[in-house]
PDB file of C-alpha atoms in Angstrom:
ATOM      1  CA  MET A   1     122.383 117.761 139.932  1.00 37.00           C
ATOM      2  CA  SER A   2     122.633 114.607 142.036  1.00 45.00           C
ATOM      3  CA  GLU A   3     125.795 112.611 142.648  1.00 43.00           C
ATOM      4  CA  HIS A   4     124.620 110.007 140.117  1.00 44.00           C
ATOM      5  CA  ASP A   5     124.071 112.608 137.385  1.00 44.00           C
ATOM      6  CA  ARG A   6     127.838 113.029 137.387  1.00 48.00           C
ATOM      7  CA  ASP A   7     128.393 109.234 137.166  1.00 77.00           C
ATOM      8  CA  GLN A   8     128.780 108.787 133.419  1.00 89.00           C
ATOM      9  CA  ARG A   9     128.253 104.993 133.439  1.00 94.00           C
ATOM     10  CA  LEU A  10     124.521 105.624 133.021  1.00 96.00           C
ATOM     11  CA  VAL A  11     123.402 108.700 131.107  1.00 96.00           C
ATOM     12  CA  VAL A  12     119.697 109.587 130.876  1.00 96.00           C
ATOM     13  CA  SER A  13     118.689 112.413 128.542  1.00 96.00           C
ATOM     14  CA  ALA A  14     116.300 115.154 129.609  1.00 95.00           C
ATOM     15  CA  ALA A  15     113.908 113.926 126.887  1.00 95.00           C
ATOM     16  CA  ALA A  16     113.775 110.419 128.404  1.00 96.00           C
ATOM     17  CA  ARG A  17     113.210 111.416 132.038  1.00 96.00           C
ATOM     18  CA  PRO A  18     109.485 112.307 131.929  1.00 96.00           C
ATOM     19  CA  HIS A  19     108.739 109.113 129.965  1.00 95.00           C
ATOM     20  CA  LEU A  20     110.640 107.001 132.521  1.00 96.00           C
ATOM     21  CA  ALA A  21     108.701 108.711 135.340  1.00 95.00           C
ATOM     22  CA  ALA A  22     105.410 107.985 133.536  1.00 94.00           C
ATOM     23  CA  MET A  23     106.427 104.349 133.061  1.00 93.00           C
ATOM     24  CA  LEU A  24     107.079 103.989 136.782  1.00 92.00           C
ATOM     25  CA  ALA A  25     103.873 105.806 137.769  1.00 91.00           C
ATOM     26  CA  ALA A  26     101.686 103.750 135.398  1.00 91.00           C
ATOM     27  CA  GLN A  27     102.291 100.492 137.298  1.00 85.00           C
ATOM     28  CA  PRO A  28     103.250 101.317 140.896  1.00 79.00           C
ATOM     29  CA  SER A  29     102.778  97.736 142.103  1.00 79.00           C
ATOM     30  CA  ALA A  30     105.123  96.261 139.469  1.00 77.00           C
ATOM     31  CA  GLY A  31     108.345  97.412 141.166  1.00 80.00           C
ATOM     32  CA  SER A  32     110.001 100.343 142.837  1.00 87.00           C
ATOM     33  CA  ALA A  33     112.621 100.960 140.152  1.00 94.00           C
ATOM     34  CA  ILE A  34     113.234 100.669 136.423  1.00 96.00           C
ATOM     35  CA  ARG A  35     115.680  97.905 135.564  1.00 96.00           C
ATOM     36  CA  LEU A  36     117.926  97.907 132.517  1.00 96.00           C
ATOM     37  CA  ALA A  37     118.405  94.311 131.411  1.00 94.00           C
ATOM     38  CA  VAL A  38     119.439  92.207 128.436  1.00 93.00           C
ATOM     39  CA  MET A  39     116.319  91.401 126.427  1.00 89.00           C
ATOM     40  CA  GLY A  40     115.277  90.271 123.029  1.00 78.00           C
ATOM     41  CA  GLY A  41     116.789  88.132 120.430  1.00 68.00           C
ATOM     42  CA  GLY A  42     114.854  87.909 117.205  1.00 65.00           C
ATOM     43  CA  ALA A  43     115.920  89.509 113.947  1.00 67.00           C
ATOM     44  CA  GLU A  44     117.956  92.320 115.494  1.00 69.00           C
ATOM     45  CA  GLY A  45     119.601  90.226 118.213  1.00 74.00           C
ATOM     46  CA  SER A  46     119.723  90.985 121.910  1.00 84.00           C
ATOM     47  CA  GLY A  47     119.736  94.459 123.337  1.00 90.00           C
ATOM     48  CA  ILE A  48     119.095  96.353 126.526  1.00 93.00           C
ATOM     49  CA  GLY A  49     115.485  96.881 127.540  1.00 94.00           C
ATOM     50  CA  LEU A  50     113.546  98.401 130.427  1.00 96.00           C
ATOM     51  CA  MET A  51     111.253  96.738 132.955  1.00 95.00           C
ATOM     52  CA  LEU A  52     109.838  97.555 136.353  1.00 95.00           C
ATOM     53  CA  ASP A  53     111.504  95.651 139.178  1.00 94.00           C
ATOM     54  CA  ASP A  54     112.833  95.922 142.703  1.00 93.00           C
ATOM     55  CA  PRO A  55     116.568  96.460 143.295  1.00 93.00           C
ATOM     56  CA  ASP A  56     118.745  93.434 144.039  1.00 92.00           C
ATOM     57  CA  GLU A  57     121.968  93.230 146.054  1.00 93.00           C
ATOM     58  CA  THR A  58     124.064  92.885 142.870  1.00 91.00           C
ATOM     59  CA  ASP A  59     122.623  96.054 141.325  1.00 95.00           C
ATOM     60  CA  GLU A  60     124.140  99.461 140.770  1.00 94.00           C
ATOM     61  CA  ARG A  61     121.533 102.075 141.676  1.00 95.00           C
ATOM     62  CA  PHE A  62     121.109 105.458 139.989  1.00 95.00           C
ATOM     63  CA  ALA A  63     118.731 108.305 140.824  1.00 93.00           C
ATOM     64  CA  PHE A  64     117.586 110.817 138.218  1.00 90.00           C
ATOM     65  CA  ASP A  65     115.078 113.330 139.531  1.00 86.00           C
ATOM     66  CA  THR A  66     112.461 111.072 141.195  1.00 88.00           C
ATOM     67  CA  ILE A  67     113.359 108.019 139.115  1.00 93.00           C
ATOM     68  CA  GLU A  68     115.432 105.130 140.400  1.00 94.00           C
ATOM     69  CA  LEU A  69     117.141 102.975 137.786  1.00 96.00           C
ATOM     70  CA  VAL A  70     118.954  99.736 138.541  1.00 96.00           C
ATOM     71  CA  VAL A  71     121.466  97.786 136.468  1.00 96.00           C
ATOM     72  CA  ASP A  72     123.153  94.531 137.388  1.00 95.00           C
ATOM     73  CA  SER A  73     126.778  95.391 138.122  1.00 93.00           C
ATOM     74  CA  SER A  74     128.088  92.749 135.681  1.00 94.00           C
ATOM     75  CA  LEU A  75     126.023  94.203 132.807  1.00 94.00           C
ATOM     76  CA  LEU A  76     127.198  97.716 133.595  1.00 93.00           C
ATOM     77  CA  SER A  77     130.802  96.517 133.801  1.00 93.00           C
ATOM     78  CA  TYR A  78     130.472  94.821 130.391  1.00 94.00           C
ATOM     79  CA  CYS A  79     128.771  97.772 128.664  1.00 95.00           C
ATOM     80  CA  LYS A  80     131.033 100.440 130.240  1.00 93.00           C
ATOM     81  CA  GLN A  81     128.447 103.165 129.547  1.00 95.00           C
ATOM     82  CA  ILE A  82     124.710 102.973 128.841  1.00 96.00           C
ATOM     83  CA  ARG A  83     122.706 105.884 127.430  1.00 97.00           C
ATOM     84  CA  ILE A  84     118.920 106.218 127.520  1.00 97.00           C
ATOM     85  CA  ASP A  85     117.211 108.693 125.221  1.00 97.00           C
ATOM     86  CA  PHE A  86     113.670 109.122 123.949  1.00 96.00           C
ATOM     87  CA  GLN A  87     112.677 109.643 120.331  1.00 92.00           C
ATOM     88  CA  ASP A  88     109.354 111.411 119.901  1.00 85.00           C
ATOM     89  CA  GLY A  89     108.261 110.070 116.528  1.00 74.00           C
ATOM     90  CA  SER A  90     105.094 108.402 115.254  1.00 65.00           C
ATOM     91  CA  SER A  91     103.219 106.048 117.571  1.00 63.00           C
ATOM     92  CA  LYS A  92     101.821 104.195 114.535  1.00 64.00           C
ATOM     93  CA  ALA A  93     103.669 101.107 113.381  1.00 59.00           C
ATOM     94  CA  CYS A  94     105.554 101.352 110.080  1.00 66.00           C
ATOM     95  CA  GLN A  95     104.871 105.059 109.596  1.00 67.00           C
ATOM     96  CA  GLY A  96     107.814 107.414 109.838  1.00 67.00           C
ATOM     97  CA  THR A  97     110.272 107.552 112.681  1.00 72.00           C
ATOM     98  CA  PRO A  98     109.304 105.240 115.564  1.00 77.00           C
ATOM     99  CA  ARG A  99     108.489 106.668 118.994  1.00 82.00           C
ATOM    100  CA  GLY A 100     110.133 105.275 122.112  1.00 91.00           C
ATOM    101  CA  PHE A 101     113.255 104.783 124.168  1.00 94.00           C
ATOM    102  CA  ILE A 102     116.625 104.503 122.477  1.00 93.00           C
ATOM    103  CA  ILE A 103     119.094 102.569 124.627  1.00 94.00           C
ATOM    104  CA  THR A 104     122.704 102.314 123.511  1.00 94.00           C
ATOM    105  CA  ALA A 105     125.790 100.857 125.144  1.00 95.00           C
ATOM    106  CA  GLU A 106     129.433 101.741 124.616  1.00 94.00           C
ATOM    107  CA  THR A 107     130.057  97.989 124.271  1.00 94.00           C
ATOM    108  CA  PRO A 108     127.012  96.523 122.452  1.00 88.00           C
ATOM    109  CA  ILE A 109     125.393  93.300 123.658  1.00 86.00           C
ATOM    110  CA  ASN A 110     126.308  90.400 121.336  1.00 76.00           C
ATOM    111  CA  ILE A 111     124.666  87.209 122.551  1.00 65.00           C
TER     112      ILE A 111
END
């Protein structure tokens, strides 16, 4: 277990880790890390999403296995704790439980 695994500000489930690694491997030129950032709007409001990016000087950096995740320090301070999980449901729209990342924050984003 790495030093960052014990840092409970960012928690990544075992189920999410291989999917994060695949995301990073699928587009190696898009960035060296996976960024958690405020995204969205729309019917369900804003939330935290994932994108490939390079770390910035204002980022907190976390390593899980071979995956580097970055979060802007102000977002992490606001949310207190962010959890990333993966739900292995149906890949077909509108049929059963959706498949994909589930990202939750101790303090939800309300923009």
